[in-house]
Short mmCIF file of C-alpha atoms in Angstrom, two decimals:
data_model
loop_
_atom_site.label_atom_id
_atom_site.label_comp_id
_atom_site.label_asym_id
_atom_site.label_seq_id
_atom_site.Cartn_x
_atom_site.Cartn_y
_atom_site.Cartn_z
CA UNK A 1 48.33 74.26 268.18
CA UNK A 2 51.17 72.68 266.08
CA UNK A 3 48.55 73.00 263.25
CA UNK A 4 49.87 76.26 262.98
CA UNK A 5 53.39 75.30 261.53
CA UNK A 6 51.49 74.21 258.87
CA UNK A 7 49.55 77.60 257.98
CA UNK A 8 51.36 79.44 254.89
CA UNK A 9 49.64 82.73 256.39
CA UNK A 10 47.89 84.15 259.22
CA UNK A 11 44.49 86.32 259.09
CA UNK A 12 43.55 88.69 261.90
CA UNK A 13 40.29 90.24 263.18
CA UNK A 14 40.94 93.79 264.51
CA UNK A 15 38.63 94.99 267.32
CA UNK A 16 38.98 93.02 270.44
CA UNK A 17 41.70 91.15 269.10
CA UNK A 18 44.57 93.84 267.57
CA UNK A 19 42.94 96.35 270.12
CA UNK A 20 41.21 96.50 273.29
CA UNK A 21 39.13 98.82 271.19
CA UNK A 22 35.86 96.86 272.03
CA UNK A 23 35.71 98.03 275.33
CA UNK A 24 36.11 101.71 274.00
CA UNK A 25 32.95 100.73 271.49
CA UNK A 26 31.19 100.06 274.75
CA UNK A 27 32.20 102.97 276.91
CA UNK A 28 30.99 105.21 273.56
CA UNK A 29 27.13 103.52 273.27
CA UNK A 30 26.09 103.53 276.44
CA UNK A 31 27.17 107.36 276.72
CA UNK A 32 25.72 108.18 273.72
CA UNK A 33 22.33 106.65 274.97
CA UNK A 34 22.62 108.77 277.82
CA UNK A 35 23.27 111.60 276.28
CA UNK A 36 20.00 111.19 273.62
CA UNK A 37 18.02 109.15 276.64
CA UNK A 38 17.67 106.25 275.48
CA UNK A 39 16.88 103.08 277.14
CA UNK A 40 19.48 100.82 275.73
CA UNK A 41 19.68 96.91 277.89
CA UNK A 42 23.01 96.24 279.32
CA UNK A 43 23.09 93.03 277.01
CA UNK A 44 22.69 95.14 273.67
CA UNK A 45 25.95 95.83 272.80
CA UNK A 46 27.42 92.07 272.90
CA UNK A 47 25.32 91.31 270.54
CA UNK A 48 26.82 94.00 267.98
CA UNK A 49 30.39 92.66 268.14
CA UNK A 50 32.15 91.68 265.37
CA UNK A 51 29.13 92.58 262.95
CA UNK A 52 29.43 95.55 260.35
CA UNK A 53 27.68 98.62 260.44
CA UNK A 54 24.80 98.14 258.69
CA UNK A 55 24.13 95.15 260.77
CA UNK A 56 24.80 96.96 263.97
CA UNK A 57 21.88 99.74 263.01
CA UNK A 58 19.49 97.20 261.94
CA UNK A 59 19.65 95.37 265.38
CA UNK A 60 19.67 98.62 267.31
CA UNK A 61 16.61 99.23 265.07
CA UNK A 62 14.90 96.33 266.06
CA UNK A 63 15.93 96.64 269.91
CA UNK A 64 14.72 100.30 269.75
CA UNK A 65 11.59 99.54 267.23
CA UNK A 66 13.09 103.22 265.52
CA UNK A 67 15.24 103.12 262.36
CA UNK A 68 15.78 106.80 262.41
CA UNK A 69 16.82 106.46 266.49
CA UNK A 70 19.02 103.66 265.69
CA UNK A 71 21.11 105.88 263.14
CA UNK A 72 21.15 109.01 265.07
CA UNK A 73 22.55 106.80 268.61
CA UNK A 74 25.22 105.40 266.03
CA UNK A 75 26.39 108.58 264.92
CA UNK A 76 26.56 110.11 268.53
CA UNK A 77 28.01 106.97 269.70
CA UNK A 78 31.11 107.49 266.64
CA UNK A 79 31.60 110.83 268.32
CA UNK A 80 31.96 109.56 271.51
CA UNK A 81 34.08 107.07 270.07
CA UNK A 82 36.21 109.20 268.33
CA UNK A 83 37.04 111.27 271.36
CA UNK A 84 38.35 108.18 273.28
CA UNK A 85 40.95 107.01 270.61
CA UNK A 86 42.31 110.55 270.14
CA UNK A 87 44.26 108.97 273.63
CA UNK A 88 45.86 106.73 271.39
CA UNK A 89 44.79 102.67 270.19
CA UNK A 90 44.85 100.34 272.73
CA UNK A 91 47.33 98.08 271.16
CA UNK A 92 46.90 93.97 273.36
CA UNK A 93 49.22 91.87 274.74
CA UNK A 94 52.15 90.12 272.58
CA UNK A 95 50.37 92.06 268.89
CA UNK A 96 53.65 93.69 267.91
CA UNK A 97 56.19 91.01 268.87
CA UNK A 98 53.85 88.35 267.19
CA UNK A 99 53.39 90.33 264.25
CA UNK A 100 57.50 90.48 264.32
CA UNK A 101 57.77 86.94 264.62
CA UNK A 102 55.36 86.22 261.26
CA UNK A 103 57.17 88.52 259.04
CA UNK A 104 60.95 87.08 260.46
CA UNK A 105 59.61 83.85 259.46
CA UNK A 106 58.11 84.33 256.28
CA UNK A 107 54.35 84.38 257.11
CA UNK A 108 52.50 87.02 255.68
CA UNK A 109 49.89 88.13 257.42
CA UNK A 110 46.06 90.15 256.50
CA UNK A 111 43.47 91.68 258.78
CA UNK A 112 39.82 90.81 258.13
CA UNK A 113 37.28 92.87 260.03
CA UNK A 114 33.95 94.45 259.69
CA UNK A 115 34.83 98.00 260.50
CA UNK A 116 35.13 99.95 257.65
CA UNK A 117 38.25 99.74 255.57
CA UNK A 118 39.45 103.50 256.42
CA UNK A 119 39.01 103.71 259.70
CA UNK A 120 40.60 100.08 260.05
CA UNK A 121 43.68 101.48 258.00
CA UNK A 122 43.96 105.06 260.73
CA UNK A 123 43.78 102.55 263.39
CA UNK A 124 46.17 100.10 262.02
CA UNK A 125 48.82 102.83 261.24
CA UNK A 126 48.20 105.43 264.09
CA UNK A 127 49.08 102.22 266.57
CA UNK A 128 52.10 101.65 264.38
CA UNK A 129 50.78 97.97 262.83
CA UNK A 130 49.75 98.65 259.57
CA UNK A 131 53.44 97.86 257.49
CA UNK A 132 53.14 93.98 259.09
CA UNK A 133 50.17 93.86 256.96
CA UNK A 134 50.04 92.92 253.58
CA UNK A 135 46.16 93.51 252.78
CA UNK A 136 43.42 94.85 255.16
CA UNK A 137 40.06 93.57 254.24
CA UNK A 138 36.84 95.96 255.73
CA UNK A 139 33.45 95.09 256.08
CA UNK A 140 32.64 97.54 253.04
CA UNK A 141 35.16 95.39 250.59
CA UNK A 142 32.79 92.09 250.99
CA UNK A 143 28.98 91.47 249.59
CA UNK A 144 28.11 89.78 253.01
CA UNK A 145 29.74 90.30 256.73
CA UNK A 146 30.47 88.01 259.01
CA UNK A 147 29.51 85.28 259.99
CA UNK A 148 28.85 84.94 256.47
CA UNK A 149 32.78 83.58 254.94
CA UNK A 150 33.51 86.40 252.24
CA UNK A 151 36.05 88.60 254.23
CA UNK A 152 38.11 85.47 255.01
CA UNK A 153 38.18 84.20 251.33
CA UNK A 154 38.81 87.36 250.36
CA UNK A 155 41.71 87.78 252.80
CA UNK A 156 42.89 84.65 251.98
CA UNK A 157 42.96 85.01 248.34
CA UNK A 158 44.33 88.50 248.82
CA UNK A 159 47.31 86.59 250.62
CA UNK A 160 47.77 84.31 247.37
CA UNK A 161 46.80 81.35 249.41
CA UNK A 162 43.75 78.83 249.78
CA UNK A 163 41.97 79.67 252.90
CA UNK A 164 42.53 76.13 254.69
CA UNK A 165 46.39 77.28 254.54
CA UNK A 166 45.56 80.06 256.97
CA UNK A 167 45.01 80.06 260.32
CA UNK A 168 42.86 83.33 261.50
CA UNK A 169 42.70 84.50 264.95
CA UNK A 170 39.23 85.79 266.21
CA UNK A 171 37.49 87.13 269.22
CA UNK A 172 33.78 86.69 268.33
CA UNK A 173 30.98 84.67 267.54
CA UNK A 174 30.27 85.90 263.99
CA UNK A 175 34.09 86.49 263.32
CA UNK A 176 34.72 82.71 264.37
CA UNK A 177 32.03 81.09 262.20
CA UNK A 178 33.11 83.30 259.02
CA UNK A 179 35.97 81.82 259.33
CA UNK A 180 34.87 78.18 259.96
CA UNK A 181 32.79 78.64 257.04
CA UNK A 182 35.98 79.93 254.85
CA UNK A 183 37.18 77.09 255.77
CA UNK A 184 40.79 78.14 257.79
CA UNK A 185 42.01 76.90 260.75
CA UNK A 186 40.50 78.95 263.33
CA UNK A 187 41.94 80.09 266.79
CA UNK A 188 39.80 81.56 269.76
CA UNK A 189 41.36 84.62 271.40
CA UNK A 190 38.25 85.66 273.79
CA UNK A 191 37.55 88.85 274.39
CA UNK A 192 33.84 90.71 275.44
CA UNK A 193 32.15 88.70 273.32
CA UNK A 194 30.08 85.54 274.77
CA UNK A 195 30.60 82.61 272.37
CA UNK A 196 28.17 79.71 272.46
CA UNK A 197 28.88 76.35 272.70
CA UNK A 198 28.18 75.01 269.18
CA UNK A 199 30.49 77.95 268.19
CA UNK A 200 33.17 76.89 270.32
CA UNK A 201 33.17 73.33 269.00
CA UNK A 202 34.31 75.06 265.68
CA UNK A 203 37.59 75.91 266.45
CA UNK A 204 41.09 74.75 266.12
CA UNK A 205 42.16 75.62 269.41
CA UNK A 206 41.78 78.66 272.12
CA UNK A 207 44.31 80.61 273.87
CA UNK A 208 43.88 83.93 276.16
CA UNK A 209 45.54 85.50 274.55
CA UNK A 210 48.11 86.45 270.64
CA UNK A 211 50.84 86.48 273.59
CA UNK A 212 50.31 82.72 274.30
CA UNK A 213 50.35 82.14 270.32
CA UNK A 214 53.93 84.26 270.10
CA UNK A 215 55.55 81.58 273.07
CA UNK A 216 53.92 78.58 271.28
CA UNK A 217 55.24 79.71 267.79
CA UNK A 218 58.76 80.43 269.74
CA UNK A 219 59.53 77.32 272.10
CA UNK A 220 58.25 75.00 269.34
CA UNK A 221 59.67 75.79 266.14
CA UNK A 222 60.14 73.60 263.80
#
């Protein structure tokens, strides 16, 4: 990863990379479709990471063949959702000190995800994160989501810098291929999310997780 050295800033996805908050998106569906009966296949929700809302609708629409049954299990699922954070925002492994190490050595840093921009900014500053960040970039700031490359030029340019300088950390499919498309320096932090292999061919390098990034970044300074 000494490609990194080279990056004037750093872009991060939020949901399954910041947080463990995917697994709480998970936990929230599948009791919501309880709750309203639905019949939802244990392989529908994968397929909704990293996308925005509207997306996430439109493919519950098509799984469910009802628009109006798509909207009403998203809006039951936010409450369930909702409930679950009020126990705090699962924060991962090595975030903070990472986050510590970029602004001690002058590199600033942006998150780009496809939740909306509020509740990305409550999340960010309820766990504590949000003053490492100099922009936050939400799904609602950007014509077209992921995997589609506007939310990493736009955090990019938001940064001041051209989007090869960064390198962007990302848990998913669509997240990794926006940024591949942006055209940054992409690292693989895997989360829930299945990746396929054409996918995985696109990236710089993977790690397990922003903990293993913080001890690279430390024992090999330059």
């Amino acid at each position: 990863m000494d490609f990194l050295h080279d990056c004037a800033a750093f872009v991060f996805d939020m949901d399954g990379l910041l947080f463990d908050t995917e697994r709480l998106s998970r936990e929230a569906l599948y009791a919501a479709a309880r709750e309203l009966k639905v019949p939802l296949a244990e392989d529908a929700f994968l397929e909704l990471i990293g996308r925005r809302m509207g997306d996430i609708t439109g493919r519950l629409a098509v799984r469910l063949g009802d628009e109006t049954l798509a909207a009403t299990l998203i809006e039951c699922s936010e409450i369930h959702y909702q409930a679950l954070l009020v126990q705090g925002v699962p924060v991962k492994d090595g975030v903070a000190e990472l986050l510590a190490w970029c602004a001690e050595n002058g590199r600033p840093c942006a998150v780009a995800t496809s939740t909306h921009t509020a509740k990305a900014e409550y999340k960010l500053a309820s766990s504590k994160l949000r003053g490492f960040f100099h922009a936050v970039i939400g799904g609602d700031q950007v014509e077209h989501g992921k995997p589609a490359p506007d939310i990493y030029l736009r955090a990019a340019a938001a940064l001041g810098v051209r989007a090869a300088k960064c390198g962007v950390f990302e848990d998913s499919e669509p997240g990794l291929r926006a940024a591949h498309a942006a055209g940054a320096r992409v690292v693989w932090v895997p989360d829930l999310a299945p990746v396929d292999a054409v996918t995985q061919d696109l990236v710089a390098a993977r790690v397990n997780s922003l903990a293993d990034v913080l001890q690279f970044l430390r024992l090999s300074r330059r």
